CSV table of C-alpha atoms in Angstrom, one decimal:
chain,number,residue,atom,x,y,z
F,1,MET,CA,3.7,3.8,1.3
F,2,ASN,CA,5.0,2.4,4.5
F,3,LEU,CA,4.8,-1.3,5.5
F,4,ALA,CA,5.3,-2.4,9.1
F,5,VAL,CA,5.0,-6.0,10.1
F,6,GLU,CA,4.6,-7.9,13.4
F,7,LYS,CA,4.1,-11.5,14.3
F,8,VAL,CA,1.1,-12.4,16.5
F,9,GLY,CA,1.4,-16.1,17.1
F,10,ASP,CA,1.6,-17.7,13.7
F,11,VAL,CA,-0.1,-14.7,12.0
F,12,LEU,CA,1.8,-12.0,10.3
F,13,VAL,CA,0.1,-8.6,10.7
F,14,ALA,CA,1.1,-6.1,7.9
F,15,GLN,CA,0.2,-2.5,8.7
F,16,LEU,CA,-0.1,-0.5,5.4
F,17,GLU,CA,0.2,3.3,5.6
F,18,GLY,CA,-0.3,6.0,3.0
F,19,GLN,CA,-1.1,5.1,-0.6
F,20,ILE,CA,-0.8,2.0,-2.8
F,21,ASN,CA,-0.5,3.1,-6.4
F,22,SER,CA,1.3,2.0,-9.6
F,23,ALA,CA,4.5,3.6,-8.4
F,24,ASN,CA,4.9,1.4,-5.3
F,25,ALA,CA,2.6,-1.6,-5.9
F,26,THR,CA,5.3,-3.8,-7.4
F,27,GLY,CA,7.6,-3.3,-4.4
F,28,LEU,CA,4.8,-4.0,-2.0
F,29,GLU,CA,3.9,-7.2,-3.8
F,30,ALA,CA,7.5,-8.4,-3.7
F,31,ASP,CA,7.7,-7.6,0.1
F,32,LEU,CA,4.5,-9.5,0.9
F,33,MET,CA,5.2,-12.4,-1.4
F,34,GLY,CA,8.6,-12.7,0.3
F,35,TYR,CA,6.9,-13.5,3.5
F,36,VAL,CA,4.8,-16.2,1.8
F,37,ASP,CA,8.0,-17.6,0.2
F,38,LYS,CA,9.4,-17.9,3.7
F,39,GLY,CA,6.4,-20.0,4.9
F,40,GLN,CA,4.1,-17.3,6.3
F,41,TYR,CA,0.7,-18.5,5.2
F,42,LYS,CA,-1.6,-16.5,7.6
F,43,ILE,CA,-1.6,-12.8,6.9
F,44,VAL,CA,-3.7,-9.9,8.2
F,45,LEU,CA,-3.6,-6.6,6.2
F,46,ASP,CA,-4.4,-3.8,8.7
F,47,LEU,CA,-5.6,-0.9,6.5
F,48,ALA,CA,-6.3,1.6,9.3
F,49,ARG,CA,-3.6,4.0,8.0
F,50,LEU,CA,-4.2,3.3,4.3
F,51,ASN,CA,-5.9,6.3,2.7
F,52,TYR,CA,-5.8,5.3,-1.0
F,53,ILE,CA,-5.5,2.2,-3.1
F,54,SER,CA,-5.4,2.1,-6.9
F,55,SER,CA,-6.2,-0.8,-9.3
F,56,ALA,CA,-2.5,-1.8,-9.0
F,57,GLY,CA,-2.9,-2.0,-5.3
F,58,LEU,CA,-6.0,-4.1,-5.6
F,59,ARG,CA,-4.1,-6.5,-7.9
F,60,VAL,CA,-1.4,-6.9,-5.1
F,61,VAL,CA,-4.1,-7.8,-2.6
F,62,LEU,CA,-5.7,-10.3,-5.0
F,63,MET,CA,-2.4,-11.9,-5.9
F,64,LEU,CA,-1.6,-12.3,-2.2
F,65,ALA,CA,-4.9,-13.9,-1.5
F,66,LYS,CA,-4.6,-16.3,-4.3
F,67,ARG,CA,-1.0,-17.3,-3.4
F,68,LEU,CA,-2.0,-17.8,0.3
F,69,LYS,CA,-5.0,-20.0,-0.7
F,70,GLN,CA,-2.8,-22.1,-3.0
F,71,ALA,CA,-0.4,-22.6,0.0
F,72,GLY,CA,-3.3,-23.7,2.3
F,73,GLY,CA,-3.2,-20.3,4.1
F,74,ALA,CA,-5.5,-17.4,4.3
F,75,LEU,CA,-5.7,-13.6,4.2
F,76,SER,CA,-7.9,-11.3,6.2
F,77,LEU,CA,-8.3,-7.5,6.0
F,78,CYS,CA,-9.2,-5.2,8.8
F,79,ASN,CA,-9.7,-1.6,9.8
F,80,ILE,CA,-10.6,-0.5,6.2
F,81,GLN,CA,-11.1,3.3,6.0
F,82,PRO,CA,-14.3,4.5,4.2
F,83,ALA,CA,-12.6,5.8,1.0
F,84,VAL,CA,-10.6,2.6,0.7
F,85,ARG,CA,-13.6,0.4,1.6
F,86,GLU,CA,-15.5,2.1,-1.3
F,87,VAL,CA,-12.9,1.0,-3.7
F,88,PHE,CA,-12.9,-2.5,-2.4
F,89,ASP,CA,-16.7,-2.5,-2.6
F,90,ILE,CA,-17.0,-1.2,-6.1
F,91,SER,CA,-14.4,-3.7,-7.4
F,92,GLY,CA,-16.3,-6.6,-5.8
F,93,PHE,CA,-13.4,-7.5,-3.4
F,94,LEU,CA,-15.6,-7.2,-0.3
F,95,ALA,CA,-17.6,-10.2,-1.6
F,96,ILE,CA,-14.5,-12.4,-2.1
F,97,LEU,CA,-12.2,-11.4,0.7
F,98,PRO,CA,-12.7,-11.8,4.5
F,99,VAL,CA,-13.0,-8.4,6.2
F,100,ARG,CA,-13.1,-7.8,10.0
F,101,ASP,CA,-13.7,-4.6,11.9
F,102,THR,CA,-10.7,-5.0,14.2
F,103,ARG,CA,-7.1,-6.3,14.1
F,104,GLU,CA,-8.0,-8.7,16.9
F,105,ASP,CA,-11.0,-10.2,15.0
F,106,ALA,CA,-8.9,-10.6,11.9
F,107,ILE,CA,-6.1,-12.4,13.8
F,108,SER,CA,-8.6,-14.7,15.6
F,109,SER,CA,-10.3,-15.5,12.3
F,110,LEU,CA,-7.1,-17.0,11.1
F,111,ALA,CA,-6.1,-18.9,14.2
């Protein structure tokens, strides 16, 4: 699992690559929550290069969304690959999390 981040205005874009599973979910959660702890309250998760997410990964996304909401911020997802989208759909996450087709749409939705 690789995580690359970039700032676009006041939005942090986190590009996730590879797989999120029980072996790396805790580390990813710590990394993402660290940005929130430093005052980053608008985050886009770009999932274009994510090819697998486990229930542990879903938990990370949910915890991040809750933490951002509590801080008055927001989370947006974009570029979800079909296999990963199916997991989000089956789990009901697509009904509770904002999802955009492109990175640009996701960023502008948080501006």
